[in-house]
Amino acid sequence: MRALGVQIGAGCRILSDIITSEPWLISVGDRVTISSGVTFITHDGSGWLYRDERGRRYRFAPIRVGSDVFIGAGVTVLPGVQIGDRCVVGAGSVVTASVPDGTIVAGVPARPIKDWPEFHAGLAAWPAEADMVGETYRQRVDSIAEGFQVNKSA
């Protein structure tokens, strides 16, 4: 993706191809996770519907993703959107407007559902890497999933 012009910071996890037609208009900060099936739309093709003596209309706008961001599976980000630092975008969301630093958004269109301090406090209760030393990946996943089921039924 860097070869296509996407600017990607350090320590990023990009779990599938970034889908876009103008990759050079996308920049991603440090420590960003982009899950599978994420689409970045850097243009508005509806301008082709307008025709006059000057021809069709075009709109292109960059997309900027800050640092320490998680973008869930199947998210669509529209032209001109900026996602701030320490943000989470829930799976399946459509991001139509910029997301301020420290905001957790989800939905269609994406709307704020939490702020960073509240989200971060919730993560503290999750199992930590240090708790799983010596376990295989399968053992870690099974252990976490089992604990989640117990918590849900309690």
PDB file of C-alpha atoms in Angstrom:
ATOM      1  CA  MET A   1       0.000   0.000   0.000  1.00  0.00           C
ATOM      2  CA  ARG A   2       2.911   2.325   0.630  1.00  0.00           C
ATOM      3  CA  ALA A   3       3.959   1.649  -2.964  1.00  0.00           C
ATOM      4  CA  LEU A   4       0.572   2.998  -4.066  1.00  0.00           C
ATOM      5  CA  GLY A   5       1.067   6.183  -2.055  1.00  0.00           C
ATOM      6  CA  VAL A   6      -0.750   5.487   1.224  1.00  0.00           C
ATOM      7  CA  GLN A   7       1.194   7.149   4.052  1.00  0.00           C
ATOM      8  CA  ILE A   8       1.416   4.618   6.896  1.00  0.00           C
ATOM      9  CA  GLY A   9       2.968   5.343  10.298  1.00  0.00           C
ATOM     10  CA  ALA A  10       4.984   3.029  12.557  1.00  0.00           C
ATOM     11  CA  GLY A  11       3.593  -0.032  14.310  1.00  0.00           C
ATOM     12  CA  CYS A  12       0.413  -0.331  12.237  1.00  0.00           C
ATOM     13  CA  ARG A  13      -1.598  -3.518  11.700  1.00  0.00           C
ATOM     14  CA  ILE A  14      -3.435  -3.497   8.404  1.00  0.00           C
ATOM     15  CA  LEU A  15      -5.365  -6.734   8.144  1.00  0.00           C
ATOM     16  CA  SER A  16      -6.471  -6.415   4.524  1.00  0.00           C
ATOM     17  CA  ASP A  17      -5.949  -4.264   1.486  1.00  0.00           C
ATOM     18  CA  ILE A  18      -7.131  -0.705   1.894  1.00  0.00           C
ATOM     19  CA  ILE A  19      -9.842  -0.338  -0.707  1.00  0.00           C
ATOM     20  CA  THR A  20      -9.690   3.043  -2.467  1.00  0.00           C
ATOM     21  CA  SER A  21      -9.198   4.566  -5.899  1.00  0.00           C
ATOM     22  CA  GLU A  22      -6.905   7.436  -4.787  1.00  0.00           C
ATOM     23  CA  PRO A  23      -4.525   5.866  -2.255  1.00  0.00           C
ATOM     24  CA  TRP A  24      -2.172   8.867  -2.187  1.00  0.00           C
ATOM     25  CA  LEU A  25      -4.959  10.866  -0.460  1.00  0.00           C
ATOM     26  CA  ILE A  26      -4.869   8.603   2.616  1.00  0.00           C
ATOM     27  CA  SER A  27      -2.583   8.995   5.622  1.00  0.00           C
ATOM     28  CA  VAL A  28      -2.508   6.745   8.678  1.00  0.00           C
ATOM     29  CA  GLY A  29      -0.744   7.612  11.948  1.00  0.00           C
ATOM     30  CA  ASP A  30       1.206   5.332  14.299  1.00  0.00           C
ATOM     31  CA  ARG A  31      -0.139   2.210  16.040  1.00  0.00           C
ATOM     32  CA  VAL A  32      -3.302   1.996  13.948  1.00  0.00           C
ATOM     33  CA  THR A  33      -5.245  -1.218  13.333  1.00  0.00           C
ATOM     34  CA  ILE A  34      -7.329  -1.377  10.171  1.00  0.00           C
ATOM     35  CA  SER A  35      -9.453  -4.530  10.204  1.00  0.00           C
ATOM     36  CA  SER A  36     -10.630  -6.520   7.184  1.00  0.00           C
ATOM     37  CA  GLY A  37     -12.982  -5.068   4.605  1.00  0.00           C
ATOM     38  CA  VAL A  38     -12.367  -1.391   5.393  1.00  0.00           C
ATOM     39  CA  THR A  39     -13.120   1.002   2.516  1.00  0.00           C
ATOM     40  CA  PHE A  40     -11.743   4.529   2.207  1.00  0.00           C
ATOM     41  CA  ILE A  41     -13.698   6.585  -0.328  1.00  0.00           C
ATOM     42  CA  THR A  42     -11.686   9.651  -1.313  1.00  0.00           C
ATOM     43  CA  HIS A  43     -14.017  10.902  -4.039  1.00  0.00           C
ATOM     44  CA  ASP A  44     -17.696  11.637  -4.622  1.00  0.00           C
ATOM     45  CA  GLY A  45     -18.780  10.092  -7.898  1.00  0.00           C
ATOM     46  CA  SER A  46     -22.231  11.679  -7.820  1.00  0.00           C
ATOM     47  CA  GLY A  47     -20.736  14.763  -9.494  1.00  0.00           C
ATOM     48  CA  TRP A  48     -20.907  12.839 -12.745  1.00  0.00           C
ATOM     49  CA  LEU A  49     -24.679  13.323 -12.655  1.00  0.00           C
ATOM     50  CA  TYR A  50     -24.252  17.074 -13.183  1.00  0.00           C
ATOM     51  CA  ARG A  51     -23.566  17.988 -16.784  1.00  0.00           C
ATOM     52  CA  ASP A  52     -23.514  21.361 -18.464  1.00  0.00           C
ATOM     53  CA  GLU A  53     -21.339  23.137 -21.023  1.00  0.00           C
ATOM     54  CA  ARG A  54     -18.397  22.928 -18.579  1.00  0.00           C
ATOM     55  CA  GLY A  55     -18.725  19.142 -18.189  1.00  0.00           C
ATOM     56  CA  ARG A  56     -19.031  16.885 -15.168  1.00  0.00           C
ATOM     57  CA  ARG A  57     -18.141  17.879 -11.620  1.00  0.00           C
ATOM     58  CA  TYR A  58     -15.515  16.224  -9.435  1.00  0.00           C
ATOM     59  CA  ARG A  59     -14.869  16.115  -5.702  1.00  0.00           C
ATOM     60  CA  PHE A  60     -11.790  14.568  -4.118  1.00  0.00           C
ATOM     61  CA  ALA A  61     -10.777  14.944  -0.474  1.00  0.00           C
ATOM     62  CA  PRO A  62      -8.061  13.364   1.692  1.00  0.00           C
ATOM     63  CA  ILE A  63      -8.718  11.020   4.596  1.00  0.00           C
ATOM     64  CA  ARG A  64      -6.519  11.318   7.685  1.00  0.00           C
ATOM     65  CA  VAL A  65      -6.342   8.743  10.481  1.00  0.00           C
ATOM     66  CA  GLY A  66      -4.539   9.763  13.673  1.00  0.00           C
ATOM     67  CA  SER A  67      -2.424   7.586  15.979  1.00  0.00           C
ATOM     68  CA  ASP A  68      -3.600   4.893  18.408  1.00  0.00           C
ATOM     69  CA  VAL A  69      -6.737   4.172  16.383  1.00  0.00           C
ATOM     70  CA  PHE A  70      -8.709   0.950  15.850  1.00  0.00           C
ATOM     71  CA  ILE A  71     -10.978   0.689  12.798  1.00  0.00           C
ATOM     72  CA  GLY A  72     -13.288  -2.342  12.930  1.00  0.00           C
ATOM     73  CA  ALA A  73     -14.205  -4.751  10.140  1.00  0.00           C
ATOM     74  CA  GLY A  74     -16.338  -3.526   7.273  1.00  0.00           C
ATOM     75  CA  VAL A  75     -16.057   0.188   8.051  1.00  0.00           C
ATOM     76  CA  THR A  76     -16.525   2.760   5.280  1.00  0.00           C
ATOM     77  CA  VAL A  77     -14.825   6.168   5.621  1.00  0.00           C
ATOM     78  CA  LEU A  78     -16.062   8.951   3.324  1.00  0.00           C
ATOM     79  CA  PRO A  79     -14.096  11.793   1.649  1.00  0.00           C
ATOM     80  CA  GLY A  80     -12.622  14.538   3.805  1.00  0.00           C
ATOM     81  CA  VAL A  81     -12.965  12.659   7.098  1.00  0.00           C
ATOM     82  CA  GLN A  82     -10.320  13.028   9.786  1.00  0.00           C
ATOM     83  CA  ILE A  83     -10.237  10.434  12.561  1.00  0.00           C
ATOM     84  CA  GLY A  84      -8.395  11.834  15.569  1.00  0.00           C
ATOM     85  CA  ASP A  85      -5.920  10.196  17.942  1.00  0.00           C
ATOM     86  CA  ARG A  86      -7.091   7.495  20.409  1.00  0.00           C
ATOM     87  CA  CYS A  87     -10.291   6.692  18.517  1.00  0.00           C
ATOM     88  CA  VAL A  88     -12.213   3.481  17.888  1.00  0.00           C
ATOM     89  CA  VAL A  89     -14.589   3.002  14.953  1.00  0.00           C
ATOM     90  CA  GLY A  90     -16.998   0.100  15.514  1.00  0.00           C
ATOM     91  CA  ALA A  91     -17.383  -2.656  12.905  1.00  0.00           C
ATOM     92  CA  GLY A  92     -19.772  -1.907  10.062  1.00  0.00           C
ATOM     93  CA  SER A  93     -19.832   1.836  10.688  1.00  0.00           C
ATOM     94  CA  VAL A  94     -20.047   4.473   7.970  1.00  0.00           C
ATOM     95  CA  VAL A  95     -17.949   7.488   8.948  1.00  0.00           C
ATOM     96  CA  THR A  96     -19.484  10.547   7.264  1.00  0.00           C
ATOM     97  CA  ALA A  97     -17.971  13.271   9.476  1.00  0.00           C
ATOM     98  CA  SER A  98     -14.664  13.828  11.242  1.00  0.00           C
ATOM     99  CA  VAL A  99     -14.129  12.133  14.620  1.00  0.00           C
ATOM    100  CA  PRO A 100     -12.517  14.214  17.401  1.00  0.00           C
ATOM    101  CA  ASP A 101      -9.560  12.912  19.422  1.00  0.00           C
ATOM    102  CA  GLY A 102     -10.515  10.381  22.086  1.00  0.00           C
ATOM    103  CA  THR A 103     -13.917   9.460  20.677  1.00  0.00           C
ATOM    104  CA  ILE A 104     -15.416   5.998  20.192  1.00  0.00           C
ATOM    105  CA  VAL A 105     -17.968   5.918  17.354  1.00  0.00           C
ATOM    106  CA  ALA A 106     -20.264   3.290  15.843  1.00  0.00           C
ATOM    107  CA  GLY A 107     -23.276   3.045  13.580  1.00  0.00           C
ATOM    108  CA  VAL A 108     -24.623   4.234  10.259  1.00  0.00           C
ATOM    109  CA  PRO A 109     -23.818   7.038  10.237  1.00  0.00           C
ATOM    110  CA  ALA A 110     -21.114   6.715  12.899  1.00  0.00           C
ATOM    111  CA  ARG A 111     -22.003   8.578  16.097  1.00  0.00           C
ATOM    112  CA  PRO A 112     -20.134   8.986  19.393  1.00  0.00           C
ATOM    113  CA  ILE A 113     -20.956   6.235  21.905  1.00  0.00           C
ATOM    114  CA  LYS A 114     -18.150   6.675  24.481  1.00  0.00           C
ATOM    115  CA  ASP A 115     -15.134   8.791  25.191  1.00  0.00           C
ATOM    116  CA  TRP A 116     -11.565   7.549  25.530  1.00  0.00           C
ATOM    117  CA  PRO A 117     -11.348   7.545  29.357  1.00  0.00           C
ATOM    118  CA  GLU A 118     -14.526   5.456  29.677  1.00  0.00           C
ATOM    119  CA  PHE A 119     -13.420   3.035  26.946  1.00  0.00           C
ATOM    120  CA  HIS A 120      -9.887   2.763  28.330  1.00  0.00           C
ATOM    121  CA  ALA A 121     -11.193   2.020  31.849  1.00  0.00           C
ATOM    122  CA  GLY A 122     -13.280  -0.837  30.448  1.00  0.00           C
ATOM    123  CA  LEU A 123     -10.251  -2.351  28.712  1.00  0.00           C
ATOM    124  CA  ALA A 124      -8.363  -2.550  32.014  1.00  0.00           C
ATOM    125  CA  ALA A 125     -10.570  -5.483  33.064  1.00  0.00           C
ATOM    126  CA  TRP A 126      -9.684  -7.541  29.988  1.00  0.00           C
ATOM    127  CA  PRO A 127      -7.041 -10.325  30.225  1.00  0.00           C
ATOM    128  CA  ALA A 128      -3.471  -9.064  29.824  1.00  0.00           C
ATOM    129  CA  GLU A 129      -0.558 -10.538  27.882  1.00  0.00           C
ATOM    130  CA  ALA A 130       1.333 -11.089  31.134  1.00  0.00           C
ATOM    131  CA  ASP A 131      -1.488 -13.372  32.320  1.00  0.00           C
ATOM    132  CA  MET A 132      -1.029 -15.694  29.349  1.00  0.00           C
ATOM    133  CA  VAL A 133       2.705 -16.377  29.260  1.00  0.00           C
ATOM    134  CA  GLY A 134       3.465 -19.893  28.052  1.00  0.00           C
ATOM    135  CA  GLU A 135       0.049 -20.502  26.518  1.00  0.00           C
ATOM    136  CA  THR A 136      -0.455 -21.206  22.834  1.00  0.00           C
ATOM    137  CA  TYR A 137      -2.595 -18.841  20.815  1.00  0.00           C
ATOM    138  CA  ARG A 138      -5.443 -21.383  20.859  1.00  0.00           C
ATOM    139  CA  GLN A 139      -5.206 -21.731  24.647  1.00  0.00           C
ATOM    140  CA  ARG A 140      -5.304 -17.951  25.104  1.00  0.00           C
ATOM    141  CA  VAL A 141      -8.322 -17.517  22.844  1.00  0.00           C
ATOM    142  CA  ASP A 142     -10.210 -20.426  24.432  1.00  0.00           C
ATOM    143  CA  SER A 143      -9.450 -19.137  27.932  1.00  0.00           C
ATOM    144  CA  ILE A 144     -10.659 -15.631  27.107  1.00  0.00           C
ATOM    145  CA  ALA A 145     -13.776 -16.884  25.308  1.00  0.00           C
ATOM    146  CA  GLU A 146     -14.652 -19.194  28.204  1.00  0.00           C
ATOM    147  CA  GLY A 147     -14.338 -16.346  30.688  1.00  0.00           C
ATOM    148  CA  PHE A 148     -16.509 -14.127  28.505  1.00  0.00           C
ATOM    149  CA  GLN A 149     -19.276 -16.730  28.351  1.00  0.00           C
ATOM    150  CA  VAL A 150     -19.206 -17.124  32.140  1.00  0.00           C
ATOM    151  CA  ASN A 151     -19.438 -13.352  32.615  1.00  0.00           C
ATOM    152  CA  LYS A 152     -22.343 -13.067  30.175  1.00  0.00           C
ATOM    153  CA  SER A 153     -24.419 -15.778  31.853  1.00  0.00           C
ATOM    154  CA  ALA A 154     -23.785 -14.556  35.403  1.00  0.00           C
TER     155      ALA A 154
END
